[in-house]
């Protein structure tokens, strides 16, 4: 398990949402609509047997819409957090061809 590859793969999946610019690391600045994959809260090594499962917990995804007080931002965040549709993060993750390992 390599954290950098996981973070980049998540960013690649999110970049498939039209108009969304996402990096696999926290950048110096972000222009909406955009975002980044941040660092995890916890990494646990050797969770099974001698050198088995490593676990990443709490890998934040930060997305920015336009001005937070506007209706457009609310509508954009609503599309991102919907359970389905072309701009749905959940739908994108469920259909993404995640690599093994």
Short mmCIF file of C-alpha atoms in Angstrom, two decimals:
data_model
loop_
_atom_site.label_atom_id
_atom_site.label_comp_id
_atom_site.label_asym_id
_atom_site.label_seq_id
_atom_site.Cartn_x
_atom_site.Cartn_y
_atom_site.Cartn_z
CA UNK A 1 0.00 0.00 0.00
CA UNK A 2 1.41 3.35 -1.06
CA UNK A 3 -0.38 6.41 0.25
CA UNK A 4 0.73 8.60 -2.68
CA UNK A 5 -0.75 6.17 -5.24
CA UNK A 6 -4.02 5.88 -3.34
CA UNK A 7 -4.38 9.67 -3.03
CA UNK A 8 -3.66 10.13 -6.75
CA UNK A 9 -6.14 7.42 -7.76
CA UNK A 10 -8.89 9.12 -5.73
CA UNK A 11 -8.05 12.44 -7.41
CA UNK A 12 -8.17 10.79 -10.86
CA UNK A 13 -11.63 9.43 -10.14
CA UNK A 14 -12.86 12.85 -8.99
CA UNK A 15 -11.40 14.60 -12.04
CA UNK A 16 -13.86 12.60 -14.14
CA UNK A 17 -16.60 14.88 -12.80
CA UNK A 18 -17.00 17.59 -15.43
CA UNK A 19 -15.25 20.83 -14.49
CA UNK A 20 -13.84 19.59 -11.18
CA UNK A 21 -10.09 20.11 -10.72
CA UNK A 22 -8.68 17.88 -8.00
CA UNK A 23 -5.10 17.15 -6.91
CA UNK A 24 -3.90 14.08 -5.02
CA UNK A 25 -2.19 16.29 -2.43
CA UNK A 26 -2.89 19.56 -0.58
CA UNK A 27 -1.81 22.32 -3.02
CA UNK A 28 -0.70 25.85 -2.19
CA UNK A 29 -4.00 27.20 -3.52
CA UNK A 30 -7.27 25.89 -4.95
CA UNK A 31 -9.61 27.61 -7.40
CA UNK A 32 -13.25 26.51 -7.30
CA UNK A 33 -14.63 24.27 -8.46
CA UNK A 34 -11.73 22.22 -7.25
CA UNK A 35 -10.23 20.41 -4.36
CA UNK A 36 -7.67 17.96 -3.11
CA UNK A 37 -7.13 14.71 -1.27
CA UNK A 38 -5.53 15.39 2.10
CA UNK A 39 -3.48 13.25 4.45
CA UNK A 40 -5.11 10.51 6.55
CA UNK A 41 -5.85 10.69 10.24
CA UNK A 42 -4.29 7.29 10.95
CA UNK A 43 -2.22 4.64 9.18
CA UNK A 44 -2.10 1.25 10.86
CA UNK A 45 0.52 -1.26 9.76
CA UNK A 46 0.61 -5.05 9.99
CA UNK A 47 -3.03 -5.54 10.97
CA UNK A 48 -3.09 -9.24 10.05
CA UNK A 49 -0.50 -11.97 10.54
CA UNK A 50 3.14 -10.91 10.34
CA UNK A 51 3.18 -8.44 7.44
CA UNK A 52 -0.48 -8.37 6.45
CA UNK A 53 -3.08 -5.68 5.95
CA UNK A 54 -2.19 -2.04 6.36
CA UNK A 55 -5.12 0.29 6.96
CA UNK A 56 -5.64 3.96 6.13
CA UNK A 57 -8.33 5.66 8.20
CA UNK A 58 -9.88 9.07 7.64
CA UNK A 59 -8.57 10.14 4.22
CA UNK A 60 -10.19 13.59 3.77
CA UNK A 61 -11.39 14.89 0.42
CA UNK A 62 -11.74 18.67 0.37
CA UNK A 63 -13.86 20.22 -2.40
CA UNK A 64 -14.57 23.90 -2.94
CA UNK A 65 -17.51 25.31 -4.84
CA UNK A 66 -18.01 28.99 -5.64
CA UNK A 67 -18.86 31.53 -2.91
CA UNK A 68 -20.25 29.48 -0.01
CA UNK A 69 -23.22 31.76 0.56
CA UNK A 70 -24.59 31.51 -2.97
CA UNK A 71 -27.28 29.24 -4.33
CA UNK A 72 -24.92 28.03 -7.04
CA UNK A 73 -22.50 26.67 -4.42
CA UNK A 74 -25.31 24.91 -2.59
CA UNK A 75 -26.56 23.36 -5.81
CA UNK A 76 -23.03 22.25 -6.77
CA UNK A 77 -22.40 20.62 -3.40
CA UNK A 78 -25.82 18.97 -3.68
CA UNK A 79 -24.80 17.36 -6.99
CA UNK A 80 -21.45 16.21 -5.57
CA UNK A 81 -23.10 14.62 -2.51
CA UNK A 82 -26.02 13.02 -4.36
CA UNK A 83 -26.21 9.24 -4.38
CA UNK A 84 -26.26 9.12 -8.17
CA UNK A 85 -25.89 11.23 -11.29
CA UNK A 86 -22.99 12.41 -13.45
CA UNK A 87 -21.60 14.74 -10.75
CA UNK A 88 -22.06 12.34 -7.82
CA UNK A 89 -18.87 11.50 -5.94
CA UNK A 90 -20.44 8.27 -4.66
CA UNK A 91 -21.47 7.17 -8.16
CA UNK A 92 -18.01 7.99 -9.49
CA UNK A 93 -16.31 5.96 -6.75
CA UNK A 94 -18.67 3.01 -7.18
CA UNK A 95 -18.05 2.82 -10.93
CA UNK A 96 -14.31 3.56 -10.84
CA UNK A 97 -12.00 0.68 -11.92
CA UNK A 98 -9.90 0.68 -8.74
CA UNK A 99 -6.56 -1.11 -9.11
CA UNK A 100 -5.90 -4.19 -7.00
CA UNK A 101 -3.42 -4.01 -4.16
#
